[in-house]
Coordinates of C-alpha atoms in Angstrom, one line a residue:
Chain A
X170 CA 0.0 0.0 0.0
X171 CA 2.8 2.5 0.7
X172 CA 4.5 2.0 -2.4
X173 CA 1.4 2.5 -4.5
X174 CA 0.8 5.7 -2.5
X175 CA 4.2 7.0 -3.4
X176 CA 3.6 6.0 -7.1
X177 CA 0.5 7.8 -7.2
X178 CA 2.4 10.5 -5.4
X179 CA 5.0 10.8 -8.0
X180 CA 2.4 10.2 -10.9
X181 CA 0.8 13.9 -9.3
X182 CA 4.3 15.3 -9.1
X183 CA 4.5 14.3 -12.7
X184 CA 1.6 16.1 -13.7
X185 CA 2.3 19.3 -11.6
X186 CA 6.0 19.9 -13.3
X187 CA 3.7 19.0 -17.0
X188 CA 1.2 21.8 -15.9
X189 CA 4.1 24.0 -15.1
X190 CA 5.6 23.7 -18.0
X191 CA 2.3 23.9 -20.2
X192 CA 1.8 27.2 -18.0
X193 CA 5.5 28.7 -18.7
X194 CA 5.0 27.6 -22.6
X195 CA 1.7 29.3 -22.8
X196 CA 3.1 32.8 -20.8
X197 CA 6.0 32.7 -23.6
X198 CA 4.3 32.2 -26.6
X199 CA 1.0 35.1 -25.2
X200 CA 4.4 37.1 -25.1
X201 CA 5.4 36.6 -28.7
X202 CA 1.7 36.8 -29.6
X203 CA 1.5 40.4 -27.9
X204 CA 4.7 42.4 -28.9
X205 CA 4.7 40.7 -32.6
X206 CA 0.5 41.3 -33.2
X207 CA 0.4 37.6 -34.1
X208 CA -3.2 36.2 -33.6
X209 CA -2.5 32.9 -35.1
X210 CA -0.5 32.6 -31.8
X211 CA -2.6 34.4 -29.6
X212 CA -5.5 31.9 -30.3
X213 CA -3.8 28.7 -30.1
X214 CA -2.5 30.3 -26.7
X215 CA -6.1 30.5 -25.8
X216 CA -7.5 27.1 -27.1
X217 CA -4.5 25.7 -25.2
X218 CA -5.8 26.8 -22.1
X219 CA -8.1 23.8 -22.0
X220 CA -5.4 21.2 -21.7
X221 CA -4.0 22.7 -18.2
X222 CA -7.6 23.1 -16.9
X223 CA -8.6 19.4 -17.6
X224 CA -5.7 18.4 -15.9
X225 CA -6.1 20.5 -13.2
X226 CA -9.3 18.8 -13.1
X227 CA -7.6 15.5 -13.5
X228 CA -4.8 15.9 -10.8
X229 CA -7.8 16.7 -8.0
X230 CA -9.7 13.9 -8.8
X231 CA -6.7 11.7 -8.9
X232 CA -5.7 13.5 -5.3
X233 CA -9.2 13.0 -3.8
X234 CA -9.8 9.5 -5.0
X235 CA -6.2 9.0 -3.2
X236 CA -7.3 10.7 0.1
X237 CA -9.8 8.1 0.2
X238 CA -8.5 4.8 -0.7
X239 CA -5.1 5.5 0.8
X240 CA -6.4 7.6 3.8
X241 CA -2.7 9.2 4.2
X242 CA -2.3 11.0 7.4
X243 CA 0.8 13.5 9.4
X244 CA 3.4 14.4 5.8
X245 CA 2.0 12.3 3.3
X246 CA -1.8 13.7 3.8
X247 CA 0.2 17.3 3.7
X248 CA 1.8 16.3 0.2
X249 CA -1.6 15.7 -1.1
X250 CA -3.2 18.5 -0.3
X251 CA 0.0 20.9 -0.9
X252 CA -0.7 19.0 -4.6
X253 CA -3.8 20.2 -4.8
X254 CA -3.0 23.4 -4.4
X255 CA -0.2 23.6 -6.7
X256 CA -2.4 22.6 -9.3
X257 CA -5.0 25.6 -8.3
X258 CA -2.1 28.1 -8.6
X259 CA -0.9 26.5 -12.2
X260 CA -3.9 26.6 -13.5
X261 CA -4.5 30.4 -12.9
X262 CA -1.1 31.0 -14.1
X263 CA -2.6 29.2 -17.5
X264 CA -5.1 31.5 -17.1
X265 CA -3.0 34.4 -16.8
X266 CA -1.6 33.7 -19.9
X267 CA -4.3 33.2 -21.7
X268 CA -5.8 36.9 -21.0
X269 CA -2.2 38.2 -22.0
X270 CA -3.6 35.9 -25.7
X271 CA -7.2 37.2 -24.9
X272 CA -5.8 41.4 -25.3
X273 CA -3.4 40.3 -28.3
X274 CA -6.4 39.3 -30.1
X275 CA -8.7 42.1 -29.3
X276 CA -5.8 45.0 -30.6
X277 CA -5.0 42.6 -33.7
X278 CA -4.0 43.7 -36.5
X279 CA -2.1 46.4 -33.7
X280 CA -0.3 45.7 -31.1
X281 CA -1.7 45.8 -27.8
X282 CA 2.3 47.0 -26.4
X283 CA 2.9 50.6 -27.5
X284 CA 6.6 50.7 -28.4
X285 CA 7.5 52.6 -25.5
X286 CA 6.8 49.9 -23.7
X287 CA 7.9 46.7 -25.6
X288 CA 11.2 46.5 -23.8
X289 CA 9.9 46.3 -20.5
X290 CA 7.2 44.0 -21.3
X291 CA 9.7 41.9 -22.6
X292 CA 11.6 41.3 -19.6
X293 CA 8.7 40.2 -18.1
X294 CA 7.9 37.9 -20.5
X295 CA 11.3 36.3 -20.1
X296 CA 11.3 36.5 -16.0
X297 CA 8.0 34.7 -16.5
X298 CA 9.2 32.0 -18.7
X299 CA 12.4 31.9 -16.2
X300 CA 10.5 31.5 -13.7
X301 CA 7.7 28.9 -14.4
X302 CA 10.8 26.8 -15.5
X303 CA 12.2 27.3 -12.2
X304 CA 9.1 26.1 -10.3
X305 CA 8.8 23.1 -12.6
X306 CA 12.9 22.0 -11.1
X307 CA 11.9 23.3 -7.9
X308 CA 8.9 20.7 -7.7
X309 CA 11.0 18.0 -9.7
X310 CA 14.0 18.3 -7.1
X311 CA 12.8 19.9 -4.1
X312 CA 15.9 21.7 -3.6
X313 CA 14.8 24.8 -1.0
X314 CA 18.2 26.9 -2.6
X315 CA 16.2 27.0 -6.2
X316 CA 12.9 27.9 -4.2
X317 CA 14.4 30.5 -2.4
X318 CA 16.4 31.8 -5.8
X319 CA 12.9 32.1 -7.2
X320 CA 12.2 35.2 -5.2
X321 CA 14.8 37.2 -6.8
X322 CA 12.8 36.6 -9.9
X323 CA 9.9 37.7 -8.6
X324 CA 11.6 40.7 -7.0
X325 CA 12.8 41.5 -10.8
X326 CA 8.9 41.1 -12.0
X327 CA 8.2 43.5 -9.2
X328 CA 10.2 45.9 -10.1
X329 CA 9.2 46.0 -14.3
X330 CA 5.6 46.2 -13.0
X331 CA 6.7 49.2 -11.0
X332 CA 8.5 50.7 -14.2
X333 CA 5.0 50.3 -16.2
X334 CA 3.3 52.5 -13.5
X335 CA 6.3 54.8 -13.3
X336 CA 5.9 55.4 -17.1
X337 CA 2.0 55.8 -17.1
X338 CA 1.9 58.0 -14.2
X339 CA 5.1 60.3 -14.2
X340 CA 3.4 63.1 -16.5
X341 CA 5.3 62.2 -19.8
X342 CA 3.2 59.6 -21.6
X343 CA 1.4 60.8 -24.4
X344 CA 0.3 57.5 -26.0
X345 CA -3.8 57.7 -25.3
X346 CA -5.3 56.6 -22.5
X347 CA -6.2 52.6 -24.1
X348 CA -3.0 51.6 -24.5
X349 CA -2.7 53.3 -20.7
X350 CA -5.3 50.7 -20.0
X351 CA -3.7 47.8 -21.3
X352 CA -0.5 48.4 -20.2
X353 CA -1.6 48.0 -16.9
X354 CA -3.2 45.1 -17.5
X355 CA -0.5 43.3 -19.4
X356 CA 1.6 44.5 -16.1
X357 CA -0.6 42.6 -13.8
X358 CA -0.6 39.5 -15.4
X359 CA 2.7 39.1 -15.8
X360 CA 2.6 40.1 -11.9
X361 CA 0.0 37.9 -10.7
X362 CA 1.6 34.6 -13.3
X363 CA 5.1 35.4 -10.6
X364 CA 2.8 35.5 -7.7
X365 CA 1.8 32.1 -8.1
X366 CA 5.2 30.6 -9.3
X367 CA 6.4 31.8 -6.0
X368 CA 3.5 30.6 -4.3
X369 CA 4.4 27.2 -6.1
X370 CA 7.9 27.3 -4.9
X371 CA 7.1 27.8 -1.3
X372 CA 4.6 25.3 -0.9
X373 CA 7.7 22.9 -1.8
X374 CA 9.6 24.5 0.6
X375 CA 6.8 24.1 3.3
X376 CA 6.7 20.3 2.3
X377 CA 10.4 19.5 2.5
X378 CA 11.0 22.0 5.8
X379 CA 7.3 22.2 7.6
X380 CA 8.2 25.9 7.6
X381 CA 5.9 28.0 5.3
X382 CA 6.9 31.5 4.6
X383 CA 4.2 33.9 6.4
X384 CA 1.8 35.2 3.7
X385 CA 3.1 32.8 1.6
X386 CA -0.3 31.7 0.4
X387 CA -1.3 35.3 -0.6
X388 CA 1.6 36.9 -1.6
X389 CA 0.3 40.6 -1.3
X390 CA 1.3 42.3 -4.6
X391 CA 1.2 46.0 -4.6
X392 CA -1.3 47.2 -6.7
Chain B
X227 CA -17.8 9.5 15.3
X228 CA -20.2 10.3 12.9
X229 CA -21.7 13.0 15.1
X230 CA -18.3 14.5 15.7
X231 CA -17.0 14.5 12.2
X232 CA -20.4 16.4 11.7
X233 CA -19.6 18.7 14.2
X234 CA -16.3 19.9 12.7
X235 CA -17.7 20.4 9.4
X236 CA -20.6 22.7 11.0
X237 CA -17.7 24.6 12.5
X238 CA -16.0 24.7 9.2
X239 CA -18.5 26.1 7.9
X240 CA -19.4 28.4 10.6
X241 CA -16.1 30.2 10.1
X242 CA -16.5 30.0 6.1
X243 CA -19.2 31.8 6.8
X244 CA -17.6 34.3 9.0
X245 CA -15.1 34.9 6.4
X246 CA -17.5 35.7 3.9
X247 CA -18.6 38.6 6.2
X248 CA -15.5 39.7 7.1
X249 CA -14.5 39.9 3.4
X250 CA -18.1 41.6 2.4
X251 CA -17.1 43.9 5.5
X252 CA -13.9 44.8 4.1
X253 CA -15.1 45.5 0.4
X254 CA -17.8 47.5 1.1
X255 CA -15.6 49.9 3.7
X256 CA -12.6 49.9 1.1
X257 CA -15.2 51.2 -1.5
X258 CA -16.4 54.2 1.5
X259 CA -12.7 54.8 1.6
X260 CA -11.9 55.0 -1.6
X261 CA -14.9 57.1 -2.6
X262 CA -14.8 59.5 0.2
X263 CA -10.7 59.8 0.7
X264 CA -11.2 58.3 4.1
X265 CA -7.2 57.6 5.2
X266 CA -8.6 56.0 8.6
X267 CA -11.0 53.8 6.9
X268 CA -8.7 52.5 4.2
X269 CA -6.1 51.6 6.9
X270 CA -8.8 49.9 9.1
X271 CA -9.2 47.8 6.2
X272 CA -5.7 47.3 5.0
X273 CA -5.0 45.9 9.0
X274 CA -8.2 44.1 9.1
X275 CA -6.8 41.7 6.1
X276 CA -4.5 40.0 8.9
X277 CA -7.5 38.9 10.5
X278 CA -9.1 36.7 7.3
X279 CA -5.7 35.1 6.3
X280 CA -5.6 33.8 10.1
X281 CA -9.3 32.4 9.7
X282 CA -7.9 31.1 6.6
X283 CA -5.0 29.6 8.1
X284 CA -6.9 28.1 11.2
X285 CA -10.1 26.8 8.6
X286 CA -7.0 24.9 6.6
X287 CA -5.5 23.2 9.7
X288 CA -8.4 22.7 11.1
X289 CA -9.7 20.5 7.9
X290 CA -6.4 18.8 7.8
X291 CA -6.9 17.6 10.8
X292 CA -10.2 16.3 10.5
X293 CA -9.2 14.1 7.5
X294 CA -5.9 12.6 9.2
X295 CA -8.5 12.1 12.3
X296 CA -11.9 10.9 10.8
X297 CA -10.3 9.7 7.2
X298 CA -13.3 10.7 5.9
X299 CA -14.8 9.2 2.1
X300 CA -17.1 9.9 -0.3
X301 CA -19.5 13.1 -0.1
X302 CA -17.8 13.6 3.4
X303 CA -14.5 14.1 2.0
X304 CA -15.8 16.1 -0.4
X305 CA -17.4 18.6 1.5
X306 CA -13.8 19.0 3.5
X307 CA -11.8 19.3 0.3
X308 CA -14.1 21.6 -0.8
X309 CA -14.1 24.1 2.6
X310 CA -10.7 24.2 1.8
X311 CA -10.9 25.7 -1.8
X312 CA -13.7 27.7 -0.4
X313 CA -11.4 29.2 2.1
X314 CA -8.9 30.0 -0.9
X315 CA -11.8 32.2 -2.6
X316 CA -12.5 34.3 0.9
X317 CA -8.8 34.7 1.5
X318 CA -8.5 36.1 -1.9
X319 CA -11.8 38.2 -1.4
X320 CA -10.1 39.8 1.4
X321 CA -7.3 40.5 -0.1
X322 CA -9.0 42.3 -3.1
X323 CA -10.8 44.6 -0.5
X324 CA -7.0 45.4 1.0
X325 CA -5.5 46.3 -2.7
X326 CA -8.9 48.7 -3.1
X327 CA -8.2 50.4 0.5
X328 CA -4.5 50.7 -0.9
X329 CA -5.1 52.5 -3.7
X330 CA -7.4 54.5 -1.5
X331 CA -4.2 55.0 0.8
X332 CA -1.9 56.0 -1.8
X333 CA -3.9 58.6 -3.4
X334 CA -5.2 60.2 -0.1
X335 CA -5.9 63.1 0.6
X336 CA -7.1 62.9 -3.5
X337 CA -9.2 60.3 -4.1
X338 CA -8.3 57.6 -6.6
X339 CA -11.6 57.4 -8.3
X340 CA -12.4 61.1 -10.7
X341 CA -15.8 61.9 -10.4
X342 CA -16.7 61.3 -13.5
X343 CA -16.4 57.4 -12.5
X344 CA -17.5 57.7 -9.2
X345 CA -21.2 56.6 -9.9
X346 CA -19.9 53.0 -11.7
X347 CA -17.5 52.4 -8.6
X348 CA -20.1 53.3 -6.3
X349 CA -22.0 50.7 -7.9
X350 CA -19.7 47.7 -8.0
X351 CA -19.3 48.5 -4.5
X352 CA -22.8 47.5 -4.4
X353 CA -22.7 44.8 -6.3
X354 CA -20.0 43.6 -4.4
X355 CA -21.2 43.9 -0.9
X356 CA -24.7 42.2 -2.1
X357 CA -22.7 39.2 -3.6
X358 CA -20.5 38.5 -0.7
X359 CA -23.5 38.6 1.3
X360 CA -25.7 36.3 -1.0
X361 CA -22.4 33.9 -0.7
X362 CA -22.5 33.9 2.9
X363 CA -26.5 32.3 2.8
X364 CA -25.5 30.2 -0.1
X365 CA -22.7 28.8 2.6
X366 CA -24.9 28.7 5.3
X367 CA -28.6 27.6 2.9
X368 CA -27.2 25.7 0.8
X369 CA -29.4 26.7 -1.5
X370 CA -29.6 26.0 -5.2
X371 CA -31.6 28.5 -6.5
X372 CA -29.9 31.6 -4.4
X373 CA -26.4 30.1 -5.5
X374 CA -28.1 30.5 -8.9
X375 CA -29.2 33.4 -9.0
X376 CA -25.4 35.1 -7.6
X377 CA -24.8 34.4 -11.1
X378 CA -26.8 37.6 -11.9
X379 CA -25.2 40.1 -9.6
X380 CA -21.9 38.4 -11.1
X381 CA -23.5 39.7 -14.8
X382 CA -24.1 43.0 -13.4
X383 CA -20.8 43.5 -12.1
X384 CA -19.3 42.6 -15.6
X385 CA -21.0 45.2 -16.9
X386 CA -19.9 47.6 -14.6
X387 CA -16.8 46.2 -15.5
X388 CA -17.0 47.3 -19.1
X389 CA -18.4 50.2 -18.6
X390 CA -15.3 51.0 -16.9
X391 CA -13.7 50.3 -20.1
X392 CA -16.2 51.9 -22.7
X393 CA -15.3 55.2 -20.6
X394 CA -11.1 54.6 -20.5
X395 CA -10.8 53.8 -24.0
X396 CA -14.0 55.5 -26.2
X397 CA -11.4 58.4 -26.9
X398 CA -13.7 60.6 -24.4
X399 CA -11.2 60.2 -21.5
X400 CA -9.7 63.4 -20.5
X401 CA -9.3 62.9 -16.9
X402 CA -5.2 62.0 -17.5
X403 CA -3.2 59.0 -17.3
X404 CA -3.0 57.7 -13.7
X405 CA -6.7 58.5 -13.1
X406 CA -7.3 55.7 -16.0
X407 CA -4.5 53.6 -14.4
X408 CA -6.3 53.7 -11.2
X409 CA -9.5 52.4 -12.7
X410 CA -8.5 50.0 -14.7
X411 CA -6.9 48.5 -11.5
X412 CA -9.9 48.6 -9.3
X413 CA -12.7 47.5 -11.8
X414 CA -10.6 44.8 -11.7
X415 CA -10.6 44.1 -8.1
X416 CA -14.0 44.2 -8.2
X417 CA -14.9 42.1 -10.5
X418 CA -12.5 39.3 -9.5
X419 CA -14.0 39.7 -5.5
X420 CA -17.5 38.9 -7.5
X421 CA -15.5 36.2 -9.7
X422 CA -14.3 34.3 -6.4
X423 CA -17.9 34.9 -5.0
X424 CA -19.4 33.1 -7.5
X425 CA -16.9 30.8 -7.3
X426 CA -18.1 30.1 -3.8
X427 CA -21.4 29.6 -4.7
X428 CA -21.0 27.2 -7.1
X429 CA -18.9 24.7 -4.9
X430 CA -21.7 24.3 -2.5
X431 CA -23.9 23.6 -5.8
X432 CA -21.2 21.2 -6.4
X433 CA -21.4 19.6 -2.9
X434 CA -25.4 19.8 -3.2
X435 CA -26.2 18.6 -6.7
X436 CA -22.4 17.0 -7.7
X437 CA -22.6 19.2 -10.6
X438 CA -19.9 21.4 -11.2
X439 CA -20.5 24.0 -13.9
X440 CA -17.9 24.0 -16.6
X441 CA -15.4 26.4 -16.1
X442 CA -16.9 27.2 -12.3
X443 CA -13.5 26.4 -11.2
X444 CA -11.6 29.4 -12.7
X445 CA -14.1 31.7 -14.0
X446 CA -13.1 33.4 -17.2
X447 CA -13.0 37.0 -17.0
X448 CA -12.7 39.4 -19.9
X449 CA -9.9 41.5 -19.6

């Protein structure tokens, strides 16, 4: 019985770093769909979305059916139920992406990304790829240092989403109040997508050490 | 150990209950405070957040301990699985009242919200405080048709929602850039606190009917 738990254990860990990476693949390509106007991309980006929700929907069934035929108690009950919510947090980050598609699509033929803002937008598409990946080898190896070298990213994410405010609201940008709009947007998905990578890495931390960061589990973004 | 197990759950949902107030509470004085630049009121509300993550926190324990204790299966297991995810929503709530009395904070002694929008805020403050509290008899009901009809207020608050937008982006906007920024960020607050709402609501149709409407999980918002 214990091995079978641990295989079914492993199957979910599986599933969560295939999630991740579905997650980090679908942030990237949004990206590419957004700064290059490319609605071809935007929309598979969006029908994509599907794949991580069913199995979201798969790994909780999977993790309930083993709370009850394995009735797991103390660490390995925790593991389930820290799964579960890994999966919750990957799927909004699918989500996430998906409304960076959803905007692409609505400004096609234009771009959504004024040019004044492509660079910065940019970088958080790659410290958003950077660091899904990271949470998928954080879940696949457990190591605390990589969960803990996650927050840096974040702290970079932070700080781009602070430049996009700093530009809107400083007095000098003249570019009409839409692309205002959807710059802030764009900003707070790319925030949001970090928010629950980290959330993702410390919920492996909490498993391996029983410590869980305070306000881990809402990590209070700043705007 | 029947009656007991029956006992916790009632608890359970005794506090999910409370949490639903407390995060109806919260919106409802974060939209006072941001309408009326009320410094006092937005940090009431900002410091008030503390005390729905701990409900949170205890709610989550608590339900971990009931399944390594009572191992329970079936609808049983369910209904704990699903206070949990429940929880997740209220938390969330909260802190979606918190990032509303922030931006009320940061603008005081101005207020964030021009005047020219303050009719369509005062509104989804409405909207909001009505939902949270239709959430909380859902919770406590368990009725069907109530959890239903939240679906409606959740209509009404996309509206609202893209109303916000019709005025940032129909070219009419002349209020300047950070006043747009602002709104853009707190529609969206809103209408995520009614997203997680309804969210609620249909997890106890879930638990009632077994049901779970497509999509319930992660409700697709617009923008």
């Amino acid at each position: 019985m214990r091995k079978s738990f641990h295989q079914d254990l492993d199957e979910i860990s599986e599933q969560l770093i295939e999630m991740t990476r579905l997650a980090g693949s679908a942030m990237s390509r949004a990206t590419t769909a957004l700064l290059e106007a490319d609605l071809h991309l935007a929309e598979g980006v969006i029908a994509a979305d599907e794949q991580i929700d069913t199995l979201r929907r798969q790994l909780d069934d999977r993790s309930v059916d083993l709370l009850a035929r394995q009735q797991p108690v103390a660490t390995d009950l925790r593991r389930v139920v820290t799964a579960m919510r890994m999966s919750a947090d990957l799927e909004r980050m699918g989500d996430l992406a998906q409304h960076v598609a959803e905007l692409a699509r609505r400004r096609y033929p234009d771009s959504a990304i004024h040019p004044a803002m492509r660079s910065t937008v940019q970088q958080m598409g790659q410290v958003a790829e950077r660091i899904a990946a990271k949470a998928g080898s954080v879940i696949a190896s457990k190591d605390i240092e990589t969960a803990l070298a996650l927050e840096h990213d974040d702290d970079e994410m932070d700080r781009l989403h602070q430049d996009v405010f700093a530009m809107l609201t400083d007095g000098r940008w003249t570019y009409g109040t839409e692309a205002a709009v959807d710059a802030t947007l764009v900003a707070r998905y790319y925030e949001r997508f970090a928010d629950h990578a980290v959330s993702v890495a410390r919920r492996v931390v909490y498993l391996v050490t029983g410590q869980f960061k305070p306000g881990a589990d809402t990590k209070n973004e700043d705007s």
